[in-house]
Amino acid sequence: GDGNIRYYEFADDKLYYLSEFQSPDPQRGMCAMPKRGVDVARCEVMRFFKVVSGSLVEPISFRVPRKAESFQADIYPPAHAGQAAMSADEFFAGKCAQPVLADMEQVFRDGPLVVGAGSSGAAAAPVVVSAPSPAAAPEPKKAPTPEPRKAPTPEPKKAPAPEPVPAPEVKPEPKSEPKSEPKSESSADAAELASLRQETARLRAELDQQRAAAADAVARERTAQQQLEQATQQLADNTQVSAKLQAAASDAESLRAQLDVASAQADEFRTQLAQAATRATEHEQATATLQQDLQAAISAANALALAAEKAADSLQ
């Protein structure tokens, strides 16, 4: 039910964690493409086919992040060629053989290797396999046991076998019979050869069809991968734009808050200014009243002065 794939690197008998492929869709089944079918030109090292639902299979490609136009031999050792190294009879007889390996550089040059054609199951002609490496551990252990058993028995028996036995056969008299027999045999051989040629032509046609279908599938898969990468890039761009829009909205909200604070402060200043104007009016009114009182006092003082002068004149 898990939708994530964690992958590691095995080196020096240790596992090193690399990264993780995350997906919200759980996998119901999964299989891996043979190494001879990966896209070597794009440094693809593994391709899984994930069953998401009953009718949907999603390809998942794992690539090494390299920009190289040449073959990368360090990440593409020889891989299994899809051919049997021995038959079932040889296996049950106890024979041991190294697996048949394919050179991945041929995949880099010619594209994915197609092993088998049609329903006949014949191996594909262009598969070039490398020689099995002789450095395997089990070979030196099994080598000393079969050699002394096989050495004394077959060779001395085959050496004295009378090979010139067919020479003394007398064939001078029945000259007419051997002429008719090779004719029938030659005609049968010719018919069989013609049928084999037809079968070979049919197999080649089926092989060409399979190759064309495989190339078409690879091309469609590459197109789908490019479209997926473009969609991912567009999604990333849209995510960045949405993040910028969210940042602008938050900035606008902060500016609005600051504007509200400034308007509140302006209202307070307006209130204080009105109060100051009221106080100034009151001060003006008080000043006018004081001036009137002062003028009344001055006039009263003048009147008193006149009265005093008159009183002084009368006293004289």
Short mmCIF file of C-alpha atoms in Angstrom, two decimals:
data_model
loop_
_atom_site.label_atom_id
_atom_site.label_comp_id
_atom_site.label_asym_id
_atom_site.label_seq_id
_atom_site.Cartn_x
_atom_site.Cartn_y
_atom_site.Cartn_z
CA GLY A 1 0.00 0.00 0.00
CA ASP A 2 3.01 2.32 0.21
CA GLY A 3 3.51 4.78 -2.65
CA ASN A 4 7.15 5.70 -1.94
CA ILE A 5 10.30 3.99 -3.27
CA ARG A 6 13.54 4.33 -1.32
CA TYR A 7 16.72 3.43 -3.16
CA TYR A 8 20.22 2.75 -1.88
CA GLU A 9 23.72 2.23 -3.24
CA PHE A 10 25.61 -0.96 -2.40
CA ALA A 11 29.37 -0.37 -2.22
CA ASP A 12 32.13 -1.94 -0.12
CA ASP A 13 29.62 -4.44 1.37
CA LYS A 14 27.54 -1.57 2.77
CA LEU A 15 24.23 0.07 1.90
CA TYR A 16 24.16 3.84 1.49
CA TYR A 17 20.84 5.68 1.40
CA LEU A 18 20.51 7.90 -1.69
CA SER A 19 17.03 9.36 -1.97
CA GLU A 20 13.32 8.55 -2.11
CA PHE A 21 10.67 8.61 -4.81
CA GLN A 22 7.42 9.91 -3.32
CA SER A 23 3.97 9.32 -4.76
CA PRO A 24 0.50 9.68 -3.24
CA ASP A 25 -0.77 6.66 -5.22
CA PRO A 26 -0.05 3.29 -3.54
CA GLN A 27 1.37 0.58 -5.77
CA ARG A 28 -0.56 -2.66 -6.18
CA GLY A 29 2.15 -4.38 -8.14
CA MET A 30 5.51 -3.60 -9.69
CA CYS A 31 8.03 -5.12 -12.09
CA ALA A 32 11.38 -3.98 -13.47
CA MET A 33 12.42 -3.75 -17.10
CA PRO A 34 15.51 -5.81 -17.99
CA LYS A 35 18.68 -3.76 -17.98
CA ARG A 36 19.11 -4.26 -21.75
CA GLY A 37 15.93 -2.20 -22.32
CA VAL A 38 16.86 1.00 -20.41
CA ASP A 39 17.71 4.30 -22.09
CA VAL A 40 21.51 4.27 -21.86
CA ALA A 41 21.83 7.57 -23.75
CA ARG A 42 20.01 9.40 -20.91
CA CYS A 43 21.87 7.56 -18.10
CA GLU A 44 18.79 5.56 -17.08
CA VAL A 45 19.84 2.77 -14.72
CA MET A 46 16.43 1.30 -13.83
CA ARG A 47 12.83 1.48 -14.97
CA PHE A 48 9.90 0.19 -12.95
CA PHE A 49 6.33 -0.35 -14.11
CA LYS A 50 3.96 0.43 -11.24
CA VAL A 51 0.37 -0.84 -11.20
CA VAL A 52 -1.64 2.07 -9.79
CA SER A 53 -5.16 0.82 -10.52
CA GLY A 54 -6.81 -2.00 -12.39
CA SER A 55 -6.20 -0.37 -15.79
CA LEU A 56 -3.29 2.04 -15.20
CA VAL A 57 0.43 1.20 -15.31
CA GLU A 58 2.82 4.05 -14.55
CA PRO A 59 6.48 3.90 -15.72
CA ILE A 60 8.99 5.19 -13.17
CA SER A 61 12.47 5.99 -14.48
CA PHE A 62 15.61 6.25 -12.34
CA ARG A 63 18.47 8.19 -13.92
CA VAL A 64 21.96 9.19 -12.85
CA PRO A 65 22.23 13.02 -13.01
CA ARG A 66 24.97 13.23 -15.60
CA LYS A 67 25.39 15.28 -18.75
CA ALA A 68 27.48 13.04 -20.98
CA GLU A 69 27.32 12.20 -24.66
CA SER A 70 29.56 9.13 -24.46
CA PHE A 71 28.96 5.66 -23.02
CA GLN A 72 29.29 5.54 -19.21
CA ALA A 73 30.96 2.21 -18.56
CA ASP A 74 31.17 2.66 -14.78
CA ILE A 75 27.38 2.53 -14.34
CA TYR A 76 26.65 0.01 -17.11
CA PRO A 77 28.46 -3.30 -16.53
CA PRO A 78 27.53 -6.24 -18.78
CA ALA A 79 23.92 -7.27 -18.18
CA HIS A 80 21.94 -10.44 -18.73
CA ALA A 81 21.32 -10.95 -22.45
CA GLY A 82 18.03 -12.80 -22.09
CA GLN A 83 19.50 -16.03 -23.50
CA ALA A 84 19.87 -19.36 -21.74
CA ALA A 85 23.45 -20.45 -21.08
CA MET A 86 22.47 -24.14 -21.26
CA SER A 87 19.54 -26.37 -22.03
CA ALA A 88 17.34 -28.13 -19.50
CA ASP A 89 19.01 -31.48 -20.21
CA GLU A 90 22.45 -29.97 -19.58
CA PHE A 91 21.23 -28.43 -16.33
CA PHE A 92 19.80 -31.71 -15.02
CA ALA A 93 22.98 -33.46 -16.14
CA GLY A 94 24.94 -31.31 -13.69
CA LYS A 95 26.60 -28.92 -16.11
CA CYS A 96 27.67 -25.49 -14.84
CA ALA A 97 27.93 -22.43 -17.06
CA GLN A 98 28.32 -18.72 -16.68
CA PRO A 99 25.33 -16.53 -17.63
CA VAL A 100 25.27 -15.04 -21.11
CA LEU A 101 25.93 -11.31 -20.76
CA ALA A 102 25.23 -8.49 -23.20
CA ASP A 103 27.51 -5.54 -23.77
CA MET A 104 25.59 -2.40 -22.74
CA GLU A 105 27.63 -0.30 -25.14
CA GLN A 106 25.69 -1.92 -27.97
CA VAL A 107 22.48 -0.72 -26.29
CA PHE A 108 24.00 2.78 -26.27
CA ARG A 109 24.74 2.55 -29.99
CA ASP A 110 21.74 0.62 -31.35
CA GLY A 111 19.02 1.15 -28.76
CA PRO A 112 17.24 -1.50 -26.61
CA LEU A 113 18.05 -5.13 -27.46
CA VAL A 114 15.06 -7.22 -28.56
CA VAL A 115 15.51 -10.87 -27.61
CA GLY A 116 13.11 -13.27 -29.36
CA ALA A 117 10.70 -12.62 -32.22
CA GLY A 118 7.09 -13.64 -32.65
CA SER A 119 5.75 -16.82 -31.14
CA SER A 120 8.67 -18.99 -32.15
CA GLY A 121 10.82 -17.72 -29.26
CA ALA A 122 14.01 -17.62 -31.36
CA ALA A 123 16.81 -15.42 -30.11
CA ALA A 124 17.30 -12.13 -31.88
CA ALA A 125 20.24 -11.99 -34.28
CA PRO A 126 21.67 -8.57 -33.34
CA VAL A 127 22.16 -9.43 -29.66
CA VAL A 128 25.91 -9.20 -29.06
CA VAL A 129 26.95 -10.89 -25.85
CA SER A 130 30.24 -10.59 -24.10
CA ALA A 131 32.29 -13.61 -23.19
CA PRO A 132 31.57 -14.88 -19.68
CA SER A 133 34.09 -13.73 -17.13
CA PRO A 134 36.38 -16.61 -16.03
CA ALA A 135 36.92 -15.09 -12.59
CA ALA A 136 33.93 -16.78 -10.98
CA ALA A 137 34.49 -18.60 -7.70
CA PRO A 138 32.79 -21.98 -8.39
CA GLU A 139 34.77 -22.76 -11.58
CA PRO A 140 38.16 -23.69 -9.99
CA LYS A 141 36.40 -25.94 -7.47
CA LYS A 142 34.57 -27.98 -10.11
CA ALA A 143 37.35 -27.97 -12.70
CA PRO A 144 39.59 -30.73 -11.18
CA THR A 145 36.76 -33.26 -10.79
CA PRO A 146 35.40 -33.70 -14.36
CA GLU A 147 38.73 -33.51 -16.23
CA PRO A 148 40.30 -36.85 -15.07
CA ARG A 149 36.99 -38.66 -15.70
CA LYS A 150 36.49 -37.48 -19.26
CA ALA A 151 40.13 -37.59 -20.36
CA PRO A 152 40.81 -41.37 -20.48
CA THR A 153 37.48 -42.59 -21.86
CA PRO A 154 36.42 -40.80 -25.06
CA GLU A 155 39.67 -39.96 -26.82
CA PRO A 156 41.29 -43.43 -27.23
CA LYS A 157 37.99 -44.93 -28.41
CA LYS A 158 37.45 -42.34 -31.10
CA ALA A 159 41.04 -42.38 -32.32
CA PRO A 160 41.12 -46.01 -33.60
CA ALA A 161 37.62 -45.74 -35.05
CA PRO A 162 37.78 -46.91 -38.68
CA GLU A 163 37.00 -43.80 -40.64
CA PRO A 164 37.86 -45.28 -44.11
CA VAL A 165 35.05 -47.83 -43.81
CA PRO A 166 32.79 -46.16 -46.38
CA ALA A 167 35.63 -46.17 -48.92
CA PRO A 168 35.69 -49.93 -49.63
CA GLU A 169 31.96 -49.98 -50.28
CA VAL A 170 31.43 -51.17 -53.84
CA LYS A 171 29.27 -48.86 -55.88
CA PRO A 172 30.19 -49.52 -59.51
CA GLU A 173 27.33 -51.81 -60.42
CA PRO A 174 24.23 -49.98 -59.15
CA LYS A 175 24.96 -46.77 -61.06
CA SER A 176 21.36 -46.13 -61.96
CA GLU A 177 20.07 -46.45 -58.38
CA PRO A 178 22.34 -43.84 -56.72
CA LYS A 179 21.45 -41.43 -59.50
CA SER A 180 17.76 -41.69 -58.71
CA GLU A 181 18.24 -41.55 -54.92
CA PRO A 182 20.24 -38.31 -54.81
CA LYS A 183 17.68 -36.77 -57.11
CA SER A 184 14.89 -37.52 -54.66
CA GLU A 185 17.06 -36.51 -51.76
CA SER A 186 18.12 -33.32 -53.51
CA SER A 187 14.51 -32.45 -54.29
CA ALA A 188 13.53 -33.11 -50.66
CA ASP A 189 16.48 -31.05 -49.52
CA ALA A 190 15.53 -28.27 -51.91
CA ALA A 191 11.93 -28.30 -50.63
CA GLU A 192 13.13 -28.30 -47.06
CA LEU A 193 15.59 -25.53 -47.87
CA ALA A 194 12.82 -23.50 -49.50
CA SER A 195 10.57 -24.01 -46.48
CA LEU A 196 13.43 -23.01 -44.18
CA ARG A 197 14.02 -19.90 -46.27
CA GLN A 198 10.34 -19.03 -46.09
CA GLU A 199 10.35 -19.61 -42.34
CA THR A 200 13.50 -17.48 -42.02
CA ALA A 201 11.90 -14.70 -44.07
CA ARG A 202 8.78 -14.89 -41.93
CA LEU A 203 10.81 -14.77 -38.73
CA ARG A 204 12.82 -11.84 -40.06
CA ALA A 205 9.60 -9.98 -40.95
CA GLU A 206 8.21 -10.67 -37.48
CA LEU A 207 11.52 -9.56 -35.97
CA ASP A 208 11.42 -6.32 -37.97
CA GLN A 209 7.84 -5.75 -36.81
CA GLN A 210 8.84 -6.38 -33.20
CA ARG A 211 11.79 -4.02 -33.54
CA ALA A 212 9.60 -1.33 -35.10
CA ALA A 213 7.01 -1.79 -32.34
CA ALA A 214 9.71 -1.61 -29.66
CA ALA A 215 11.21 1.53 -31.22
CA ASP A 216 7.74 3.07 -31.47
CA ALA A 217 7.05 2.23 -27.82
CA VAL A 218 10.39 3.72 -26.75
CA ALA A 219 9.69 6.87 -28.76
CA ARG A 220 6.21 7.21 -27.26
CA GLU A 221 7.59 6.66 -23.79
CA ARG A 222 10.24 9.32 -24.33
CA THR A 223 7.55 11.72 -25.57
CA ALA A 224 5.44 10.94 -22.50
CA GLN A 225 8.43 11.50 -20.24
CA GLN A 226 9.16 14.84 -21.91
CA GLN A 227 5.53 15.88 -21.54
CA LEU A 228 5.63 14.82 -17.89
CA GLU A 229 8.80 16.84 -17.33
CA GLN A 230 7.21 19.87 -19.01
CA ALA A 231 4.08 19.50 -16.88
CA THR A 232 6.25 19.19 -13.76
CA GLN A 233 8.17 22.32 -14.74
CA GLN A 234 4.91 24.20 -15.37
CA LEU A 235 3.61 23.02 -12.01
CA ALA A 236 6.79 24.24 -10.35
CA ASP A 237 6.45 27.60 -12.12
CA ASN A 238 2.80 27.83 -11.06
CA THR A 239 3.83 27.00 -7.50
CA GLN A 240 6.40 29.79 -7.55
CA VAL A 241 3.82 32.24 -8.95
CA SER A 242 1.30 31.24 -6.29
CA ALA A 243 3.96 31.71 -3.60
CA LYS A 244 4.71 35.18 -4.96
CA LEU A 245 1.00 36.00 -5.03
CA GLN A 246 0.63 34.87 -1.44
CA ALA A 247 3.61 37.01 -0.42
CA ALA A 248 2.10 40.02 -2.23
CA ALA A 249 -1.25 39.41 -0.50
CA SER A 250 0.44 39.27 2.90
CA ASP A 251 2.32 42.50 2.08
CA ALA A 252 -0.98 44.15 1.06
CA GLU A 253 -2.59 43.05 4.32
CA SER A 254 0.29 44.48 6.32
CA LEU A 255 0.02 47.75 4.37
CA ARG A 256 -3.70 47.84 5.06
CA ALA A 257 -3.04 47.36 8.76
CA GLN A 258 -0.47 50.15 8.71
CA LEU A 259 -2.95 52.39 6.84
CA ASP A 260 -5.62 51.66 9.45
CA VAL A 261 -3.19 52.63 12.22
CA ALA A 262 -2.24 55.82 10.38
CA SER A 263 -5.92 56.76 9.86
CA ALA A 264 -6.61 56.19 13.57
CA GLN A 265 -3.68 58.41 14.48
CA ALA A 266 -4.97 61.07 12.05
CA ASP A 267 -8.38 60.94 13.72
CA GLU A 268 -6.74 61.44 17.12
CA PHE A 269 -4.75 64.36 15.78
CA ARG A 270 -7.94 65.87 14.34
CA THR A 271 -9.69 65.50 17.73
CA GLN A 272 -6.77 67.12 19.53
CA LEU A 273 -6.73 69.94 16.97
CA ALA A 274 -10.47 70.56 17.50
CA GLN A 275 -9.94 70.62 21.25
CA ALA A 276 -7.07 73.07 20.84
CA ALA A 277 -9.23 75.29 18.61
CA THR A 278 -11.99 75.25 21.25
CA ARG A 279 -9.51 76.21 23.96
CA ALA A 280 -8.16 79.04 21.81
CA THR A 281 -11.70 80.37 21.31
CA GLU A 282 -12.31 80.27 25.05
CA HIS A 283 -9.02 82.10 25.65
CA GLU A 284 -9.99 84.74 23.12
CA GLN A 285 -13.35 85.23 24.80
CA ALA A 286 -11.71 85.50 28.23
CA THR A 287 -9.20 87.99 26.82
CA ALA A 288 -12.03 90.14 25.41
CA THR A 289 -13.83 90.09 28.79
CA LEU A 290 -10.63 91.10 30.58
CA GLN A 291 -10.13 93.93 28.12
CA GLN A 292 -13.68 95.17 28.78
CA ASP A 293 -13.12 94.95 32.54
CA LEU A 294 -9.83 96.79 32.16
CA GLN A 295 -11.44 99.57 30.16
CA ALA A 296 -14.21 99.84 32.80
CA ALA A 297 -11.58 100.04 35.54
CA ILE A 298 -9.67 102.70 33.60
CA SER A 299 -12.82 104.72 33.06
CA ALA A 300 -13.66 104.37 36.78
CA ALA A 301 -10.15 105.48 37.69
CA ASN A 302 -10.46 108.48 35.39
CA ALA A 303 -13.77 109.35 37.01
CA LEU A 304 -12.21 109.10 40.45
CA ALA A 305 -9.33 111.27 39.34
CA LEU A 306 -11.71 113.95 38.07
CA ALA A 307 -13.68 113.77 41.29
CA ALA A 308 -10.47 114.11 43.25
CA GLU A 309 -9.41 117.13 41.23
CA LYS A 310 -12.81 118.72 41.78
CA ALA A 311 -12.60 117.99 45.47
CA ALA A 312 -9.16 119.55 45.60
CA ASP A 313 -10.37 122.62 43.76
CA SER A 314 -13.28 122.96 46.16
CA LEU A 315 -10.97 122.65 49.17
CA GLN A 316 -8.77 125.39 47.86
#
